[in-house]
Structure formats: C-alpha cells, structure tokens
Amino acid sequence: GACNKNVKVKSQTDLNTVNACTKFEADVVVDGVSGIGALSLDNVEEITGQLIIQNMYDLQTVSLGALTSAGSFKVLNNTNVYKVDVPQLTSVDDFQIIVNPNLKELTYSNISSTTNFQIIGTHVSALGVFADSKPGNIEILSNTDLQKLDFSAVTETAGYINIANNGKNANVTFSSLTQVGGNVSFADAATLDISKLSSVKDDFSLYTNDFTNLTVPALSTADKSITISGNSFKAIAFPKLTEIGSSLNIVNNTNFKSISKTTFPKLGSVPGSIVLQGSFDNITFPSLKTVDGQVSLSGKGKLSCDDAEKALSAADNFDCSLETVDDSSDGGSEVSGGDDNESHDTSGAAAHTTVVAVIGGAIALAAACI
C-alpha cells in the first residue's frame, strides 16, 4: 500500500503518509517544497530506498528520531537548515550532507555500515561516532568549524578518502587505517595520524597541511603518484616506501629544504616522473635505481644542478633550472642561474650520493629532523 510506493512530497500531508509507516520500502523525495520549516518523520525506522531532502529554502530542522537504516540519506542544498537529527542511524548505503551552509547541529551516533559518507559545506563543529571499519568512500570537505575528525575505527576503504578545508586546527585521525582502495588526499590539517597506512591503490596527496613533521611509517607501496604540495613540513619520512606506480611530486613546501637519506631510504624505482620544486639544500635517494620519466628541478637554494644530477643519476632525462645560493665567507651571498630549459642525459646505476652545502668554508649537511 502506501508504504511501498515512491513518494514525491508536495505538502505536509505527503509527509504524514510516509510517517505512518515504520518501514518504508520505496523512495521519498522532498524537493523545493515551500512552507515547511520543520520536517519530522520520527515514526519511520527503516527506509529501504532513498530519502532525499533538497532545495528546501524554508526548511530549518530535520528529525528522524527512530530511523536506524536507509538505502540513501541525502540532505542537499538547503540554505536555512541548522539542525539534522538522525540519532539512531547505524546503516546507510549513501550518506550525503552537502551544501547546507547554516547547518550547525548534525546528530548521528554510531554509523557502522556505509558505502559512501560525505559531509561537505556546513558549519558543524562535531561529528558523531563513525564505527564502520571497512567503508567505501569518505569525504569531509569545507566544514570550517570542524576541528576533530576521528575515523580511528576505519581499517580500510574500498574507495577514496578526501579530507580538506575544515577547521583551521583540524585534527585528523585514521590511526587504524592500513589500506585505501582508491585515492587518498589530506589537506589543511593541523595534525594527521595515518601511522598504520601501508598501501594506497591510487594517488596519495598531501596539500597545505599545517604541521611540521610528516612521517608515514608503514607505507610500502603507492600504486600511482605521490604529491606533497604547499605544506608546512620541515621534515618528511617514508621509511618503508619501496615503489611508486607513477610519479613523485614535491612542490612548494617552503620550509622543506632537505631530501635526506631518511626521507625515502628504500625507494628503488619511479616509473613516471619526479618533480621537485622548492628551496632545496640537499637531495639524496640512497636506493633509487630507475626513473623512467623526466626529473624536473626548480627553485632557489644551496643545491646546484650539477650536484642534483649526481644525486639523481638513476634518471636518463634530467631538466634543471635551479638558482643556487652560495653563502660567502663575509656573510653575503651570490646567486647563480641553473640550466634553464636544458636537459641532461644521465645513465648508469644510481649513486648513493648526498649533496652537501658549503657554508663559510665549512661543510654542513642539511638533514631533516625526524
């Protein structure tokens, strides 16, 4: 009867019809209906289809106090909603809370089964308990009041993880995570715990994070590229990383000046390119034997193109436009241009070469602080 037919809500009467069912075996779509300020379906315990609430510009609160499971729960583009309450929800295939700019209260208690989990474009300051150890995708973006992102129950994902542009002091915890089935990107975090992450099946990216030391102690393989860009890192360490499936990109990390012997101590091959852009004083890749793509270096530091080429002798295609700063004995400095737009061919096994900087006549090794 009324509990197993799709409903496109046009009025409060339609909502009352749905709320008369404890189990609703179809879709409920509430889209662009005016005059509804509070949406309450507190009698409904299960929705096997989709519940979509979108473009509701008069709506302020959403309450489903008894709902334990749903095929999809989507609250999308509701400009005045400030509270969404689903305190009993534990199982939901697709959970989307997206572009609700005035949303401050989001209540869920123990989500333990989900394929897609997205919270984007809100002002929520706290998340509920996320208990699913093997979800599909996780995406938490642009929640500017959110400072604690605790996903410590997650051990692996079938899909991607994307965390970015949340609270200024966001603490991100994936302390049990071992494997990501898709790409993984962490940005704008004050702290990040991925201490058990050992395998990424797609791209691995870190952008504009605000902590100083990055250590990824367990990661051994990244099936595609690794990109580290615009972060505050002074030291970087991937102690177990042996292979990358595509390229390595380390770009515009202003405080990171030394790729030392502890940065990538076991990295043996890069089938794609290596792009290094920044103020480098020292580069060494002690185990690197092959680089199939081009190595590109640019920036301004104490590292010269000649020394960089020696350190990256595993590459056959080498392009360097470094500007080298030499500290003179009287405290001044001179800048020499690199080899702009000039490629250098190198061959042979990679030398275990550490590049050092000459400071006032003394030799000083610029080592990363781990």
PDB file of C-alpha atoms in Angstrom, residues 163-165 168 186-190 205-211 227-233 251-253:
ATOM      1  CA  ILE A 163      39.728  15.449   3.715  1.00  0.00           C
ATOM      2  CA  ALA A 164      40.220  19.195   3.109  1.00  0.00           C
ATOM      3  CA  ASN A 165      39.349  22.755   4.118  1.00  0.00           C
ATOM      4  CA  LYS A 168      41.864  25.780  10.995  1.00  0.00           C
ATOM      5  CA  PHE A 186      44.625  15.064   3.147  1.00  0.00           C
ATOM      6  CA  ALA A 187      44.693  18.861   3.172  1.00  0.00           C
ATOM      7  CA  ASP A 188      44.600  21.721   5.682  1.00  0.00           C
ATOM      8  CA  ALA A 189      45.119  19.572   8.779  1.00  0.00           C
ATOM      9  CA  ALA A 190      46.845  20.649  11.989  1.00  0.00           C
ATOM     10  CA  SER A 205      48.289  13.527  -1.912  1.00  0.00           C
ATOM     11  CA  LEU A 206      49.065  15.971   0.889  1.00  0.00           C
ATOM     12  CA  TYR A 207      48.228  19.648   0.361  1.00  0.00           C
ATOM     13  CA  THR A 208      48.627  22.769   2.530  1.00  0.00           C
ATOM     14  CA  ASN A 209      48.819  20.949   5.855  1.00  0.00           C
ATOM     15  CA  ASP A 210      49.925  22.955   8.860  1.00  0.00           C
ATOM     16  CA  PHE A 211      52.149  20.605  10.853  1.00  0.00           C
ATOM     17  CA  THR A 227      52.151  14.505  -4.363  1.00  0.00           C
ATOM     18  CA  ILE A 228      53.293  16.685  -1.453  1.00  0.00           C
ATOM     19  CA  SER A 229      52.484  20.337  -2.127  1.00  0.00           C
ATOM     20  CA  GLY A 230      52.219  23.602  -0.212  1.00  0.00           C
ATOM     21  CA  ASN A 231      52.650  22.144   3.256  1.00  0.00           C
ATOM     22  CA  SER A 232      54.449  23.475   6.347  1.00  0.00           C
ATOM     23  CA  PHE A 233      56.626  20.368   6.624  1.00  0.00           C
ATOM     24  CA  VAL A 251      56.349  21.137  -4.756  1.00  0.00           C
ATOM     25  CA  ASN A 252      56.325  24.461  -2.894  1.00  0.00           C
ATOM     26  CA  ASN A 253      56.781  23.196   0.643  1.00  0.00           C
TER      27      ASN A 253
END
